[in-house]
Amino acid sequence: QIDWDAGAVELLTEQRDWPQTGRPRRAGVSSFGISGTNAHVVLEEPPSAPASAPASAPAGTPVPWVVSGRTPEALAAQAERLAAFLCGHGAEVPAPDAAYALATTRATFEHRAVVVGADPVAGLEA
């Protein structure tokens, strides 16, 4: 039995901000099933690790541009979208940063291609 009036514990009834306080954030979640099966868990925010930035490469250094798709057609479409993005916004994104993000943050599917070069648009269009 929880005495809701005795402490700082309260039932969350609507969305609200959860500010950083310098300590790990924790939340308790309970689920009560009709058949008598109950589940309870305490979730804790993992410690924050400093983001590791990719090593910077001198201008003009070839970097790998990794693309993938579930099918050959999806791979070609992904390459087209990336080439179009680079033609319109390529100057805004440093090549090493974009290549790093493509290699580490995107899903890897069965059909893959890697274009290596300081100017990958021609390779992506091919």
CSV table of C-alpha atoms in Angstrom, one decimal:
chain,number,residue,atom,x,y,z
A,1,GLN,CA,0.0,0.0,0.0
A,2,ILE,CA,1.4,3.4,-1.0
A,3,ASP,CA,0.5,6.4,1.1
A,4,TRP,CA,0.5,9.0,-1.7
A,5,ASP,CA,0.1,11.9,0.7
A,6,ALA,CA,3.2,11.1,2.8
A,7,GLY,CA,6.0,11.6,0.4
A,8,ALA,CA,7.2,13.1,-2.9
A,9,VAL,CA,5.9,10.1,-4.9
A,10,GLU,CA,3.0,10.8,-7.3
A,11,LEU,CA,1.2,9.1,-10.1
A,12,LEU,CA,2.0,10.7,-13.5
A,13,THR,CA,-1.3,11.6,-15.1
A,14,GLU,CA,-0.1,13.8,-18.0
A,15,GLN,CA,3.1,14.5,-20.0
A,16,ARG,CA,5.5,17.0,-18.4
A,17,ASP,CA,9.1,18.1,-18.7
A,18,TRP,CA,11.7,15.9,-17.0
A,19,PRO,CA,14.7,18.3,-16.4
A,20,GLN,CA,18.3,17.3,-15.9
A,21,THR,CA,19.3,17.6,-12.3
A,22,GLY,CA,22.8,16.3,-12.4
A,23,ARG,CA,21.7,12.9,-11.2
A,24,PRO,CA,20.5,9.9,-13.2
A,25,ARG,CA,16.8,10.2,-14.0
A,26,ARG,CA,14.7,7.2,-12.7
A,27,ALA,CA,11.2,6.1,-13.3
A,28,GLY,CA,9.1,3.3,-12.0
A,29,VAL,CA,6.6,1.5,-14.3
A,30,SER,CA,4.0,-0.9,-13.1
A,31,SER,CA,1.6,-3.0,-15.1
A,32,PHE,CA,-1.3,-4.9,-13.5
A,33,GLY,CA,-2.8,-7.7,-15.6
A,34,ILE,CA,-6.4,-8.9,-15.5
A,35,SER,CA,-5.2,-12.5,-14.9
A,36,GLY,CA,-3.2,-11.5,-11.9
A,37,THR,CA,0.1,-11.2,-13.7
A,38,ASN,CA,1.9,-8.0,-12.5
A,39,ALA,CA,5.1,-6.5,-13.9
A,40,HIS,CA,7.2,-3.8,-12.3
A,41,VAL,CA,10.4,-2.2,-13.4
A,42,VAL,CA,12.6,0.8,-12.5
A,43,LEU,CA,14.2,2.4,-15.4
A,44,GLU,CA,17.4,4.5,-15.0
A,45,GLU,CA,18.9,6.8,-17.6
A,46,PRO,CA,22.3,5.6,-18.7
A,47,PRO,CA,25.4,7.7,-17.8
A,48,SER,CA,26.1,10.2,-20.6
A,49,ALA,CA,29.2,9.6,-22.5
A,50,PRO,CA,30.9,12.4,-24.4
A,51,ALA,CA,30.0,12.3,-28.1
A,52,SER,CA,33.0,11.2,-30.1
A,53,ALA,CA,33.5,13.3,-33.1
A,54,PRO,CA,34.9,11.8,-36.2
A,55,ALA,CA,38.5,12.6,-36.9
A,56,SER,CA,38.7,15.5,-39.2
A,57,ALA,CA,40.3,14.9,-42.6
A,58,PRO,CA,42.1,17.5,-44.7
A,59,ALA,CA,39.9,19.1,-47.4
A,60,GLY,CA,39.7,17.0,-50.5
A,61,THR,CA,40.6,13.7,-48.7
A,62,PRO,CA,38.5,10.8,-50.1
A,63,VAL,CA,36.0,9.4,-47.6
A,64,PRO,CA,33.7,6.4,-47.9
A,65,TRP,CA,30.0,7.2,-48.7
A,66,VAL,CA,28.0,4.1,-47.6
A,67,VAL,CA,24.5,3.4,-48.9
A,68,SER,CA,22.3,0.4,-48.6
A,69,GLY,CA,18.8,-0.8,-49.5
A,70,ARG,CA,16.5,-3.8,-49.1
A,71,THR,CA,16.4,-4.3,-52.9
A,72,PRO,CA,18.6,-3.1,-55.8
A,73,GLU,CA,16.0,-0.6,-56.6
A,74,ALA,CA,15.9,0.8,-53.0
A,75,LEU,CA,19.7,1.0,-53.1
A,76,ALA,CA,19.6,3.1,-56.3
A,77,ALA,CA,16.8,5.3,-54.9
A,78,GLN,CA,18.8,5.9,-51.7
A,79,ALA,CA,21.9,6.8,-53.8
A,80,GLU,CA,19.8,9.2,-55.9
A,81,ARG,CA,18.4,10.9,-52.7
A,82,LEU,CA,21.9,11.3,-51.3
A,83,ALA,CA,23.3,12.7,-54.5
A,84,ALA,CA,20.3,15.2,-54.7
A,85,PHE,CA,21.0,16.2,-51.1
A,86,LEU,CA,24.7,16.7,-51.8
A,87,CYS,CA,23.9,18.8,-54.9
A,88,GLY,CA,21.6,21.1,-52.9
A,89,HIS,CA,23.2,21.1,-49.4
A,90,GLY,CA,26.6,19.4,-49.7
A,91,ALA,CA,28.5,22.6,-48.9
A,92,GLU,CA,26.7,22.8,-45.5
A,93,VAL,CA,27.9,19.4,-44.3
A,94,PRO,CA,31.6,18.5,-44.0
A,95,ALA,CA,32.3,15.4,-46.0
A,96,PRO,CA,33.9,13.5,-43.2
A,97,ASP,CA,30.9,14.1,-40.9
A,98,ALA,CA,28.4,13.0,-43.5
A,99,ALA,CA,30.4,9.9,-44.4
A,100,TYR,CA,30.7,9.0,-40.7
A,101,ALA,CA,27.0,9.4,-40.1
A,102,LEU,CA,26.2,7.3,-43.2
A,103,ALA,CA,28.5,4.5,-41.9
A,104,THR,CA,27.4,4.6,-38.2
A,105,THR,CA,23.8,5.7,-37.9
A,106,ARG,CA,21.9,4.2,-40.8
A,107,ALA,CA,20.4,0.7,-41.1
A,108,THR,CA,22.5,-1.8,-43.1
A,109,PHE,CA,20.5,-3.8,-45.6
A,110,GLU,CA,21.4,-6.6,-47.9
A,111,HIS,CA,22.2,-4.5,-51.0
A,112,ARG,CA,25.1,-2.1,-50.3
A,113,ALA,CA,27.4,0.2,-52.1
A,114,VAL,CA,30.3,2.4,-51.1
A,115,VAL,CA,31.5,5.4,-53.1
A,116,VAL,CA,34.9,6.6,-52.3
A,117,GLY,CA,36.0,10.0,-53.3
A,118,ALA,CA,36.3,13.7,-52.4
A,119,ASP,CA,33.3,14.4,-54.7
A,120,PRO,CA,30.9,11.4,-54.4
A,121,VAL,CA,28.0,12.8,-56.5
A,122,ALA,CA,29.2,11.2,-59.8
A,123,GLY,CA,29.7,7.8,-58.1
A,124,LEU,CA,26.2,8.0,-56.4
A,125,GLU,CA,24.6,8.9,-59.7
A,126,ALA,CA,26.3,6.0,-61.4
